[in-house]
């Protein structure tokens, strides 16, 4: 009989994706180890994590603590580009913060740590002799270096030195990684595996053969009701996550679709937007919450994060997703076999690398930036019209297994049990005399 464990799960602070992806693994671990308890450490998305696990929290199986996991990118609200000065201010003295990591956390007695892109947690676990499994779609030491190389904004010599010190400190923490699971190469391209081999040469690195999740607990009626769609027809979802890189684009797209109500009705096409809270009251976007506008435009709606779950509750009922190539979105779209097209994010090399890897495999298409800028409505409607190409993408997606969290959870637990058995054997083996 498998023992109940006290598990610490740590998703990084940079957006919703890490928390969503780790939730598939956490829920599967609890399914395979009944009676276990999981503590989530995350500060920037603590509320989102409480939503993800609300039923498990109510059952006493999960608790969320607002412990800061140190790395979070700041982006220029005007351009969406990663801000070197803003990120340095947001992170502060990383090395000092890593040395103090988890100080003041209410919970501290764990059997196993599972971290998603939190090098400080890997180091913290190693210093305490706790088994730690790392899961990630890239590598901060590599990604931060790429950001500095690709930035178009002015960077002072002092800021450049601070950034390089940040990269060195992050790599120091990454070197404590001992068991790492990377996503398939279309999400975690080979340069990240090369980075991990260099920075953590003693780590055992596995590449997942599939993606996480892939089955919605909601049916189509519930999904449509949640999205506020009463009219039948296809659904286009426009979802860039929480990145400011999409703020300006959304402020062009929303009025364009609100003003195309008659055409959307003729096409029997519904369009739903994810709108970050920070811009929900700006200009034309605020019209989405106007009841009069909602009556005039019944096929255009905004939606909020799914309570108790992720967008995988919605994706199976979406005919086309317009998005960015973040690891979480790519995983979820492929897991749910939802055709998706991507807007480029040239200022974020890690996202661009994933996008190009997906394009090469026929898993997505790139939305032309110039065309999108010139006529966002026509550009997206043109993508909707490429139904045959979208069906080919879905056929390609089906070659990638989903629900990889089942095998991943088994492997995590198998490794933990083997370690425990080995430790017990060592304790029972008498020392030989000199």
PDB file of C-alpha atoms in Angstrom, residues 106-411:
ATOM      1  CA  UNK A 106       3.756  28.454   7.726  1.00  0.00           C
ATOM      2  CA  UNK A 107       4.297  24.938   6.376  1.00  0.00           C
ATOM      3  CA  UNK A 108       7.708  23.331   6.271  1.00  0.00           C
ATOM      4  CA  UNK A 109       7.530  19.583   6.873  1.00  0.00           C
ATOM      5  CA  UNK A 110       7.352  17.786   3.535  1.00  0.00           C
ATOM      6  CA  UNK A 111       8.203  14.399   2.101  1.00  0.00           C
ATOM      7  CA  UNK A 112       8.524  15.513  -1.516  1.00  0.00           C
ATOM      8  CA  UNK A 113       8.958  18.761  -3.477  1.00  0.00           C
ATOM      9  CA  UNK A 114       7.659  19.231  -7.022  1.00  0.00           C
ATOM     10  CA  UNK A 115       8.744  22.533  -8.543  1.00  0.00           C
ATOM     11  CA  UNK A 116       7.819  24.127 -11.859  1.00  0.00           C
ATOM     12  CA  UNK A 117      10.447  26.660 -12.898  1.00  0.00           C
ATOM     13  CA  UNK A 118      11.537  27.702  -9.396  1.00  0.00           C
ATOM     14  CA  UNK A 119      15.306  27.165  -9.123  1.00  0.00           C
ATOM     15  CA  UNK A 120      15.324  28.515  -5.561  1.00  0.00           C
ATOM     16  CA  UNK A 121      12.967  25.697  -4.529  1.00  0.00           C
ATOM     17  CA  UNK A 122      15.323  23.084  -6.000  1.00  0.00           C
ATOM     18  CA  UNK A 123      18.187  24.568  -4.007  1.00  0.00           C
ATOM     19  CA  UNK A 124      16.030  24.873  -0.858  1.00  0.00           C
ATOM     20  CA  UNK A 125      15.040  21.195  -1.113  1.00  0.00           C
ATOM     21  CA  UNK A 126      18.604  20.027  -1.746  1.00  0.00           C
ATOM     22  CA  UNK A 127      19.895  21.898   1.303  1.00  0.00           C
ATOM     23  CA  UNK A 128      17.299  20.076   3.430  1.00  0.00           C
ATOM     24  CA  UNK A 129      17.855  16.652   1.918  1.00  0.00           C
ATOM     25  CA  UNK A 130      14.342  16.575   0.478  1.00  0.00           C
ATOM     26  CA  UNK A 131      13.687  14.704  -2.769  1.00  0.00           C
ATOM     27  CA  UNK A 132      12.778  17.239  -5.433  1.00  0.00           C
ATOM     28  CA  UNK A 133      11.359  16.739  -8.914  1.00  0.00           C
ATOM     29  CA  UNK A 134      11.587  19.607 -11.390  1.00  0.00           C
ATOM     30  CA  UNK A 135       9.183  20.106 -14.296  1.00  0.00           C
ATOM     31  CA  UNK A 136       9.587  22.938 -16.789  1.00  0.00           C
ATOM     32  CA  UNK A 137       9.097  24.081 -20.355  1.00  0.00           C
ATOM     33  CA  UNK A 138      12.300  26.132 -20.595  1.00  0.00           C
ATOM     34  CA  UNK A 139      15.174  27.246 -18.323  1.00  0.00           C
ATOM     35  CA  UNK A 140      15.379  30.618 -16.635  1.00  0.00           C
ATOM     36  CA  UNK A 141      19.162  30.756 -16.910  1.00  0.00           C
ATOM     37  CA  UNK A 142      18.866  30.473 -20.699  1.00  0.00           C
ATOM     38  CA  UNK A 143      15.715  32.560 -21.123  1.00  0.00           C
ATOM     39  CA  UNK A 144      17.039  35.498 -19.092  1.00  0.00           C
ATOM     40  CA  UNK A 145      20.222  35.499 -21.136  1.00  0.00           C
ATOM     41  CA  UNK A 146      18.180  35.540 -24.363  1.00  0.00           C
ATOM     42  CA  UNK A 147      16.087  38.461 -23.092  1.00  0.00           C
ATOM     43  CA  UNK A 148      19.183  40.587 -22.518  1.00  0.00           C
ATOM     44  CA  UNK A 149      20.567  39.710 -25.960  1.00  0.00           C
ATOM     45  CA  UNK A 150      17.296  40.548 -27.723  1.00  0.00           C
ATOM     46  CA  UNK A 151      16.140  43.680 -25.921  1.00  0.00           C
ATOM     47  CA  UNK A 152      15.654  46.779 -28.081  1.00  0.00           C
ATOM     48  CA  UNK A 153      15.306  49.171 -25.140  1.00  0.00           C
ATOM     49  CA  UNK A 154      18.329  51.068 -23.819  1.00  0.00           C
ATOM     50  CA  UNK A 155      20.193  49.223 -21.063  1.00  0.00           C
ATOM     51  CA  UNK A 156      22.785  50.978 -18.916  1.00  0.00           C
ATOM     52  CA  UNK A 157      26.123  49.295 -18.153  1.00  0.00           C
ATOM     53  CA  UNK A 158      25.029  48.957 -14.513  1.00  0.00           C
ATOM     54  CA  UNK A 159      21.770  47.270 -15.496  1.00  0.00           C
ATOM     55  CA  UNK A 160      23.636  44.946 -17.844  1.00  0.00           C
ATOM     56  CA  UNK A 161      25.946  43.938 -14.987  1.00  0.00           C
ATOM     57  CA  UNK A 162      22.994  43.438 -12.633  1.00  0.00           C
ATOM     58  CA  UNK A 163      21.262  41.240 -15.219  1.00  0.00           C
ATOM     59  CA  UNK A 164      24.352  39.101 -15.711  1.00  0.00           C
ATOM     60  CA  UNK A 165      24.627  38.711 -11.945  1.00  0.00           C
ATOM     61  CA  UNK A 166      20.969  37.640 -11.909  1.00  0.00           C
ATOM     62  CA  UNK A 167      21.634  35.024 -14.602  1.00  0.00           C
ATOM     63  CA  UNK A 168      24.652  33.705 -12.681  1.00  0.00           C
ATOM     64  CA  UNK A 169      22.654  33.450  -9.446  1.00  0.00           C
ATOM     65  CA  UNK A 170      19.771  31.675 -11.162  1.00  0.00           C
ATOM     66  CA  UNK A 171      22.174  29.217 -12.767  1.00  0.00           C
ATOM     67  CA  UNK A 172      23.692  28.526  -9.367  1.00  0.00           C
ATOM     68  CA  UNK A 173      20.249  27.514  -8.117  1.00  0.00           C
ATOM     69  CA  UNK A 174      19.527  25.505 -11.290  1.00  0.00           C
ATOM     70  CA  UNK A 175      22.673  23.474 -10.608  1.00  0.00           C
ATOM     71  CA  UNK A 176      20.871  21.880  -7.638  1.00  0.00           C
ATOM     72  CA  UNK A 177      18.352  20.233  -9.988  1.00  0.00           C
ATOM     73  CA  UNK A 178      18.584  16.459  -9.722  1.00  0.00           C
ATOM     74  CA  UNK A 179      15.582  15.082 -11.608  1.00  0.00           C
ATOM     75  CA  UNK A 180      14.015  17.119 -14.398  1.00  0.00           C
ATOM     76  CA  UNK A 181      11.103  16.513 -16.740  1.00  0.00           C
ATOM     77  CA  UNK A 182      11.040  18.729 -19.823  1.00  0.00           C
ATOM     78  CA  UNK A 183       8.050  19.035 -22.133  1.00  0.00           C
ATOM     79  CA  UNK A 184       8.155  17.630 -25.689  1.00  0.00           C
ATOM     80  CA  UNK A 185      10.527  19.427 -28.048  1.00  0.00           C
ATOM     81  CA  UNK A 186       7.793  21.515 -29.685  1.00  0.00           C
ATOM     82  CA  UNK A 187       7.276  23.163 -26.264  1.00  0.00           C
ATOM     83  CA  UNK A 188      10.812  22.759 -24.854  1.00  0.00           C
ATOM     84  CA  UNK A 189      13.152  23.062 -27.876  1.00  0.00           C
ATOM     85  CA  UNK A 190      16.597  21.399 -27.732  1.00  0.00           C
ATOM     86  CA  UNK A 191      18.512  24.529 -26.660  1.00  0.00           C
ATOM     87  CA  UNK A 192      16.896  24.240 -23.219  1.00  0.00           C
ATOM     88  CA  UNK A 193      17.916  20.609 -22.802  1.00  0.00           C
ATOM     89  CA  UNK A 194      21.449  21.657 -23.785  1.00  0.00           C
ATOM     90  CA  UNK A 195      21.338  24.370 -21.126  1.00  0.00           C
ATOM     91  CA  UNK A 196      20.268  21.929 -18.425  1.00  0.00           C
ATOM     92  CA  UNK A 197      22.995  19.454 -19.354  1.00  0.00           C
ATOM     93  CA  UNK A 198      25.529  22.252 -18.979  1.00  0.00           C
ATOM     94  CA  UNK A 199      24.286  23.812 -15.760  1.00  0.00           C
ATOM     95  CA  UNK A 200      23.179  20.626 -13.965  1.00  0.00           C
ATOM     96  CA  UNK A 201      25.390  17.844 -15.378  1.00  0.00           C
ATOM     97  CA  UNK A 202      24.441  15.416 -12.603  1.00  0.00           C
ATOM     98  CA  UNK A 203      20.689  15.804 -13.185  1.00  0.00           C
ATOM     99  CA  UNK A 204      18.637  13.022 -14.727  1.00  0.00           C
ATOM    100  CA  UNK A 205      16.732  14.748 -17.551  1.00  0.00           C
ATOM    101  CA  UNK A 206      13.637  13.194 -19.099  1.00  0.00           C
ATOM    102  CA  UNK A 207      11.595  14.518 -22.029  1.00  0.00           C
ATOM    103  CA  UNK A 208       7.860  13.965 -21.757  1.00  0.00           C
ATOM    104  CA  UNK A 209       6.437  11.984 -24.665  1.00  0.00           C
ATOM    105  CA  UNK A 210       3.095  13.781 -24.484  1.00  0.00           C
ATOM    106  CA  UNK A 211       1.194  16.765 -23.147  1.00  0.00           C
ATOM    107  CA  UNK A 212      -0.689  17.263 -19.896  1.00  0.00           C
ATOM    108  CA  UNK A 213      -4.461  16.956 -19.614  1.00  0.00           C
ATOM    109  CA  UNK A 214      -6.868  16.682 -22.516  1.00  0.00           C
ATOM    110  CA  UNK A 215     -10.285  15.861 -21.083  1.00  0.00           C
ATOM    111  CA  UNK A 216     -12.857  18.460 -20.055  1.00  0.00           C
ATOM    112  CA  UNK A 217     -15.201  17.751 -17.158  1.00  0.00           C
ATOM    113  CA  UNK A 218     -17.604  20.316 -18.613  1.00  0.00           C
ATOM    114  CA  UNK A 219     -19.954  19.585 -21.507  1.00  0.00           C
ATOM    115  CA  UNK A 220     -20.546  21.946 -24.408  1.00  0.00           C
ATOM    116  CA  UNK A 221     -23.716  23.419 -22.950  1.00  0.00           C
ATOM    117  CA  UNK A 222     -21.981  24.345 -19.705  1.00  0.00           C
ATOM    118  CA  UNK A 223     -19.032  25.837 -21.597  1.00  0.00           C
ATOM    119  CA  UNK A 224     -21.321  27.967 -23.778  1.00  0.00           C
ATOM    120  CA  UNK A 225     -23.295  29.141 -20.761  1.00  0.00           C
ATOM    121  CA  UNK A 226     -20.075  30.099 -18.998  1.00  0.00           C
ATOM    122  CA  UNK A 227     -18.962  32.048 -22.053  1.00  0.00           C
ATOM    123  CA  UNK A 228     -22.354  33.772 -22.216  1.00  0.00           C
ATOM    124  CA  UNK A 229     -23.145  32.448 -25.689  1.00  0.00           C
ATOM    125  CA  UNK A 230     -26.793  31.817 -26.453  1.00  0.00           C
ATOM    126  CA  UNK A 231     -26.554  31.804 -30.245  1.00  0.00           C
ATOM    127  CA  UNK A 232     -25.471  28.593 -31.985  1.00  0.00           C
ATOM    128  CA  UNK A 233     -22.445  28.559 -34.243  1.00  0.00           C
ATOM    129  CA  UNK A 234     -18.688  28.238 -34.193  1.00  0.00           C
ATOM    130  CA  UNK A 235     -16.535  29.722 -31.421  1.00  0.00           C
ATOM    131  CA  UNK A 236     -13.326  31.695 -31.926  1.00  0.00           C
ATOM    132  CA  UNK A 237     -11.381  32.346 -28.723  1.00  0.00           C
ATOM    133  CA  UNK A 238      -8.877  35.213 -28.607  1.00  0.00           C
ATOM    134  CA  UNK A 239      -6.648  34.639 -25.613  1.00  0.00           C
ATOM    135  CA  UNK A 240      -3.186  36.051 -25.038  1.00  0.00           C
ATOM    136  CA  UNK A 241      -3.061  35.290 -21.337  1.00  0.00           C
ATOM    137  CA  UNK A 242      -2.000  37.974 -18.900  1.00  0.00           C
ATOM    138  CA  UNK A 243       0.855  39.469 -20.905  1.00  0.00           C
ATOM    139  CA  UNK A 244       0.898  43.237 -21.554  1.00  0.00           C
ATOM    140  CA  UNK A 245       2.252  42.382 -25.009  1.00  0.00           C
ATOM    141  CA  UNK A 246      -1.388  41.888 -26.026  1.00  0.00           C
ATOM    142  CA  UNK A 247      -2.866  45.001 -24.430  1.00  0.00           C
ATOM    143  CA  UNK A 248      -2.654  47.211 -27.524  1.00  0.00           C
ATOM    144  CA  UNK A 249      -3.814  44.391 -29.805  1.00  0.00           C
ATOM    145  CA  UNK A 250      -6.892  43.692 -27.688  1.00  0.00           C
ATOM    146  CA  UNK A 251      -7.806  47.373 -27.743  1.00  0.00           C
ATOM    147  CA  UNK A 252      -7.918  47.169 -31.557  1.00  0.00           C
ATOM    148  CA  UNK A 253      -9.573  43.769 -31.813  1.00  0.00           C
ATOM    149  CA  UNK A 254     -12.484  44.265 -29.410  1.00  0.00           C
ATOM    150  CA  UNK A 255     -14.060  47.287 -31.159  1.00  0.00           C
ATOM    151  CA  UNK A 256     -13.452  45.725 -34.573  1.00  0.00           C
ATOM    152  CA  UNK A 257     -15.536  42.675 -33.635  1.00  0.00           C
ATOM    153  CA  UNK A 258     -18.165  44.650 -31.727  1.00  0.00           C
ATOM    154  CA  UNK A 259     -18.713  46.738 -34.842  1.00  0.00           C
ATOM    155  CA  UNK A 260     -19.026  43.604 -37.015  1.00  0.00           C
ATOM    156  CA  UNK A 261     -22.106  42.207 -35.282  1.00  0.00           C
ATOM    157  CA  UNK A 262     -24.101  41.805 -38.515  1.00  0.00           C
ATOM    158  CA  UNK A 263     -21.274  39.939 -40.254  1.00  0.00           C
ATOM    159  CA  UNK A 264     -20.731  37.641 -37.288  1.00  0.00           C
ATOM    160  CA  UNK A 265     -24.452  36.843 -37.302  1.00  0.00           C
ATOM    161  CA  UNK A 266     -24.351  36.071 -41.016  1.00  0.00           C
ATOM    162  CA  UNK A 267     -21.359  33.777 -40.463  1.00  0.00           C
ATOM    163  CA  UNK A 268     -22.896  32.250 -37.300  1.00  0.00           C
ATOM    164  CA  UNK A 269     -19.616  33.001 -35.599  1.00  0.00           C
ATOM    165  CA  UNK A 270     -19.104  33.676 -31.874  1.00  0.00           C
ATOM    166  CA  UNK A 271     -15.985  35.463 -30.620  1.00  0.00           C
ATOM    167  CA  UNK A 272     -14.833  35.361 -26.989  1.00  0.00           C
ATOM    168  CA  UNK A 273     -11.973  37.371 -25.495  1.00  0.00           C
ATOM    169  CA  UNK A 274      -9.863  36.896 -22.406  1.00  0.00           C
ATOM    170  CA  UNK A 275      -9.363  40.424 -21.062  1.00  0.00           C
ATOM    171  CA  UNK A 276      -6.823  40.983 -18.255  1.00  0.00           C
ATOM    172  CA  UNK A 277      -8.243  42.975 -15.354  1.00  0.00           C
ATOM    173  CA  UNK A 278      -5.704  45.762 -15.777  1.00  0.00           C
ATOM    174  CA  UNK A 279      -7.272  46.839 -19.106  1.00  0.00           C
ATOM    175  CA  UNK A 280     -10.899  45.789 -18.572  1.00  0.00           C
ATOM    176  CA  UNK A 281     -12.052  49.387 -18.131  1.00  0.00           C
ATOM    177  CA  UNK A 282     -10.075  50.918 -20.989  1.00  0.00           C
ATOM    178  CA  UNK A 283     -11.759  52.542 -23.960  1.00  0.00           C
ATOM    179  CA  UNK A 284     -13.694  50.240 -26.253  1.00  0.00           C
ATOM    180  CA  UNK A 285     -12.876  47.192 -24.116  1.00  0.00           C
ATOM    181  CA  UNK A 286     -15.167  48.574 -21.406  1.00  0.00           C
ATOM    182  CA  UNK A 287     -18.047  48.241 -23.900  1.00  0.00           C
ATOM    183  CA  UNK A 288     -17.921  44.467 -23.406  1.00  0.00           C
ATOM    184  CA  UNK A 289     -19.571  44.869 -19.994  1.00  0.00           C
ATOM    185  CA  UNK A 290     -22.222  47.322 -21.197  1.00  0.00           C
ATOM    186  CA  UNK A 291     -25.619  45.497 -21.158  1.00  0.00           C
ATOM    187  CA  UNK A 292     -26.864  47.508 -24.138  1.00  0.00           C
ATOM    188  CA  UNK A 293     -23.814  46.564 -26.189  1.00  0.00           C
ATOM    189  CA  UNK A 294     -24.201  42.940 -25.117  1.00  0.00           C
ATOM    190  CA  UNK A 295     -27.759  42.916 -26.456  1.00  0.00           C
ATOM    191  CA  UNK A 296     -26.678  44.474 -29.767  1.00  0.00           C
ATOM    192  CA  UNK A 297     -23.670  42.124 -30.100  1.00  0.00           C
ATOM    193  CA  UNK A 298     -24.771  38.748 -28.691  1.00  0.00           C
ATOM    194  CA  UNK A 299     -21.901  36.926 -30.387  1.00  0.00           C
ATOM    195  CA  UNK A 300     -19.035  38.888 -28.769  1.00  0.00           C
ATOM    196  CA  UNK A 301     -18.207  38.181 -25.150  1.00  0.00           C
ATOM    197  CA  UNK A 302     -15.396  38.398 -22.573  1.00  0.00           C
ATOM    198  CA  UNK A 303     -14.632  35.551 -20.191  1.00  0.00           C
ATOM    199  CA  UNK A 304     -12.763  35.130 -16.920  1.00  0.00           C
ATOM    200  CA  UNK A 305     -10.454  32.306 -15.731  1.00  0.00           C
ATOM    201  CA  UNK A 306     -12.377  29.063 -15.251  1.00  0.00           C
ATOM    202  CA  UNK A 307     -13.287  28.510 -11.586  1.00  0.00           C
ATOM    203  CA  UNK A 308     -11.937  25.208 -10.287  1.00  0.00           C
ATOM    204  CA  UNK A 309     -10.046  24.410 -13.473  1.00  0.00           C
ATOM    205  CA  UNK A 310      -8.167  25.672 -16.516  1.00  0.00           C
ATOM    206  CA  UNK A 311      -9.133  26.665 -20.044  1.00  0.00           C
ATOM    207  CA  UNK A 312      -9.063  22.955 -20.900  1.00  0.00           C
ATOM    208  CA  UNK A 313     -12.698  23.012 -19.732  1.00  0.00           C
ATOM    209  CA  UNK A 314     -13.406  25.291 -22.722  1.00  0.00           C
ATOM    210  CA  UNK A 315     -10.895  24.363 -25.427  1.00  0.00           C
ATOM    211  CA  UNK A 316     -12.650  21.200 -26.699  1.00  0.00           C
ATOM    212  CA  UNK A 317     -15.609  23.361 -27.763  1.00  0.00           C
ATOM    213  CA  UNK A 318     -13.520  26.089 -29.443  1.00  0.00           C
ATOM    214  CA  UNK A 319     -13.210  25.953 -33.235  1.00  0.00           C
ATOM    215  CA  UNK A 320     -10.182  28.240 -33.452  1.00  0.00           C
ATOM    216  CA  UNK A 321      -7.901  29.702 -30.799  1.00  0.00           C
ATOM    217  CA  UNK A 322      -5.967  32.903 -31.534  1.00  0.00           C
ATOM    218  CA  UNK A 323      -3.128  33.124 -29.029  1.00  0.00           C
ATOM    219  CA  UNK A 324       0.596  33.328 -28.300  1.00  0.00           C
ATOM    220  CA  UNK A 325       2.991  30.380 -28.115  1.00  0.00           C
ATOM    221  CA  UNK A 326       3.324  30.222 -24.340  1.00  0.00           C
ATOM    222  CA  UNK A 327       4.071  26.729 -23.065  1.00  0.00           C
ATOM    223  CA  UNK A 328       0.803  26.425 -21.131  1.00  0.00           C
ATOM    224  CA  UNK A 329      -1.413  27.465 -24.027  1.00  0.00           C
ATOM    225  CA  UNK A 330       0.404  25.248 -26.524  1.00  0.00           C
ATOM    226  CA  UNK A 331       0.132  22.297 -24.134  1.00  0.00           C
ATOM    227  CA  UNK A 332      -3.584  22.849 -23.545  1.00  0.00           C
ATOM    228  CA  UNK A 333      -4.474  23.364 -27.207  1.00  0.00           C
ATOM    229  CA  UNK A 334      -2.655  20.227 -28.314  1.00  0.00           C
ATOM    230  CA  UNK A 335      -4.014  18.200 -25.394  1.00  0.00           C
ATOM    231  CA  UNK A 336      -7.580  19.198 -26.314  1.00  0.00           C
ATOM    232  CA  UNK A 337      -6.957  18.924 -30.099  1.00  0.00           C
ATOM    233  CA  UNK A 338      -7.974  22.566 -30.548  1.00  0.00           C
ATOM    234  CA  UNK A 339      -6.603  24.261 -33.703  1.00  0.00           C
ATOM    235  CA  UNK A 340      -4.681  27.401 -32.809  1.00  0.00           C
ATOM    236  CA  UNK A 341      -2.905  30.213 -34.616  1.00  0.00           C
ATOM    237  CA  UNK A 342      -0.269  32.398 -33.017  1.00  0.00           C
ATOM    238  CA  UNK A 343       0.555  36.071 -32.986  1.00  0.00           C
ATOM    239  CA  UNK A 344       4.309  36.543 -32.914  1.00  0.00           C
ATOM    240  CA  UNK A 345       6.001  37.981 -29.829  1.00  0.00           C
ATOM    241  CA  UNK A 346       9.371  38.959 -31.216  1.00  0.00           C
ATOM    242  CA  UNK A 347      10.559  40.547 -27.973  1.00  0.00           C
ATOM    243  CA  UNK A 348      10.338  37.198 -26.115  1.00  0.00           C
ATOM    244  CA  UNK A 349      12.782  34.749 -27.667  1.00  0.00           C
ATOM    245  CA  UNK A 350      11.648  31.836 -25.525  1.00  0.00           C
ATOM    246  CA  UNK A 351       8.071  32.193 -26.839  1.00  0.00           C
ATOM    247  CA  UNK A 352       9.333  32.703 -30.405  1.00  0.00           C
ATOM    248  CA  UNK A 353      11.488  29.561 -30.170  1.00  0.00           C
ATOM    249  CA  UNK A 354       8.472  27.526 -29.106  1.00  0.00           C
ATOM    250  CA  UNK A 355       6.367  29.054 -31.891  1.00  0.00           C
ATOM    251  CA  UNK A 356       8.873  28.161 -34.594  1.00  0.00           C
ATOM    252  CA  UNK A 357       9.182  24.608 -33.225  1.00  0.00           C
ATOM    253  CA  UNK A 358       5.388  24.210 -33.426  1.00  0.00           C
ATOM    254  CA  UNK A 359       5.227  25.680 -36.943  1.00  0.00           C
ATOM    255  CA  UNK A 360       7.896  23.273 -38.200  1.00  0.00           C
ATOM    256  CA  UNK A 361       5.819  20.337 -36.963  1.00  0.00           C
ATOM    257  CA  UNK A 362       2.578  21.592 -38.476  1.00  0.00           C
ATOM    258  CA  UNK A 363       0.990  22.192 -35.066  1.00  0.00           C
ATOM    259  CA  UNK A 364       0.114  25.843 -35.609  1.00  0.00           C
ATOM    260  CA  UNK A 365       0.166  28.752 -38.048  1.00  0.00           C
ATOM    261  CA  UNK A 366       1.571  32.250 -37.643  1.00  0.00           C
ATOM    262  CA  UNK A 367      -0.825  35.152 -37.984  1.00  0.00           C
ATOM    263  CA  UNK A 368       0.809  37.769 -40.193  1.00  0.00           C
ATOM    264  CA  UNK A 369       1.794  40.721 -38.010  1.00  0.00           C
ATOM    265  CA  UNK A 370       1.527  43.321 -40.784  1.00  0.00           C
ATOM    266  CA  UNK A 371      -1.896  42.059 -41.859  1.00  0.00           C
ATOM    267  CA  UNK A 372      -3.093  41.950 -38.259  1.00  0.00           C
ATOM    268  CA  UNK A 373      -1.941  45.506 -37.725  1.00  0.00           C
ATOM    269  CA  UNK A 374      -3.596  46.741 -40.911  1.00  0.00           C
ATOM    270  CA  UNK A 375      -6.924  44.924 -40.592  1.00  0.00           C
ATOM    271  CA  UNK A 376      -7.328  42.768 -37.475  1.00  0.00           C
ATOM    272  CA  UNK A 377     -10.923  41.760 -38.243  1.00  0.00           C
ATOM    273  CA  UNK A 378     -10.264  40.531 -41.801  1.00  0.00           C
ATOM    274  CA  UNK A 379      -7.044  38.813 -40.786  1.00  0.00           C
ATOM    275  CA  UNK A 380      -8.697  36.720 -38.105  1.00  0.00           C
ATOM    276  CA  UNK A 381     -11.773  35.983 -40.213  1.00  0.00           C
ATOM    277  CA  UNK A 382      -9.393  34.778 -42.916  1.00  0.00           C
ATOM    278  CA  UNK A 383      -7.818  32.374 -40.431  1.00  0.00           C
ATOM    279  CA  UNK A 384     -11.284  31.121 -39.462  1.00  0.00           C
ATOM    280  CA  UNK A 385     -11.894  30.361 -43.128  1.00  0.00           C
ATOM    281  CA  UNK A 386      -8.895  28.020 -43.330  1.00  0.00           C
ATOM    282  CA  UNK A 387     -10.895  25.100 -41.960  1.00  0.00           C
ATOM    283  CA  UNK A 388      -9.072  22.478 -44.037  1.00  0.00           C
ATOM    284  CA  UNK A 389      -5.691  23.645 -42.759  1.00  0.00           C
ATOM    285  CA  UNK A 390      -7.042  23.586 -39.212  1.00  0.00           C
ATOM    286  CA  UNK A 391      -8.248  20.008 -39.639  1.00  0.00           C
ATOM    287  CA  UNK A 392      -4.740  19.042 -40.768  1.00  0.00           C
ATOM    288  CA  UNK A 393      -3.313  20.654 -37.635  1.00  0.00           C
ATOM    289  CA  UNK A 394      -5.692  18.663 -35.463  1.00  0.00           C
ATOM    290  CA  UNK A 395      -4.690  15.447 -37.241  1.00  0.00           C
ATOM    291  CA  UNK A 396      -1.049  16.255 -36.466  1.00  0.00           C
ATOM    292  CA  UNK A 397      -1.908  16.992 -32.826  1.00  0.00           C
ATOM    293  CA  UNK A 398      -3.484  13.564 -32.436  1.00  0.00           C
ATOM    294  CA  UNK A 399      -0.064  11.997 -32.974  1.00  0.00           C
ATOM    295  CA  UNK A 400       1.006  13.449 -29.618  1.00  0.00           C
ATOM    296  CA  UNK A 401      -0.384  11.520 -26.639  1.00  0.00           C
ATOM    297  CA  UNK A 402      -2.255  13.535 -24.036  1.00  0.00           C
ATOM    298  CA  UNK A 403      -2.709  12.891 -20.296  1.00  0.00           C
ATOM    299  CA  UNK A 404       1.053  12.574 -19.849  1.00  0.00           C
ATOM    300  CA  UNK A 405       0.490  13.582 -16.206  1.00  0.00           C
ATOM    301  CA  UNK A 406      -0.599  10.008 -15.444  1.00  0.00           C
ATOM    302  CA  UNK A 407       2.741   8.516 -16.451  1.00  0.00           C
ATOM    303  CA  UNK A 408       4.598  11.488 -14.981  1.00  0.00           C
ATOM    304  CA  UNK A 409       2.929  11.077 -11.572  1.00  0.00           C
ATOM    305  CA  UNK A 410       3.710   7.340 -11.601  1.00  0.00           C
ATOM    306  CA  UNK A 411       7.352   8.102 -12.409  1.00  0.00           C
TER     307      UNK A 411
END
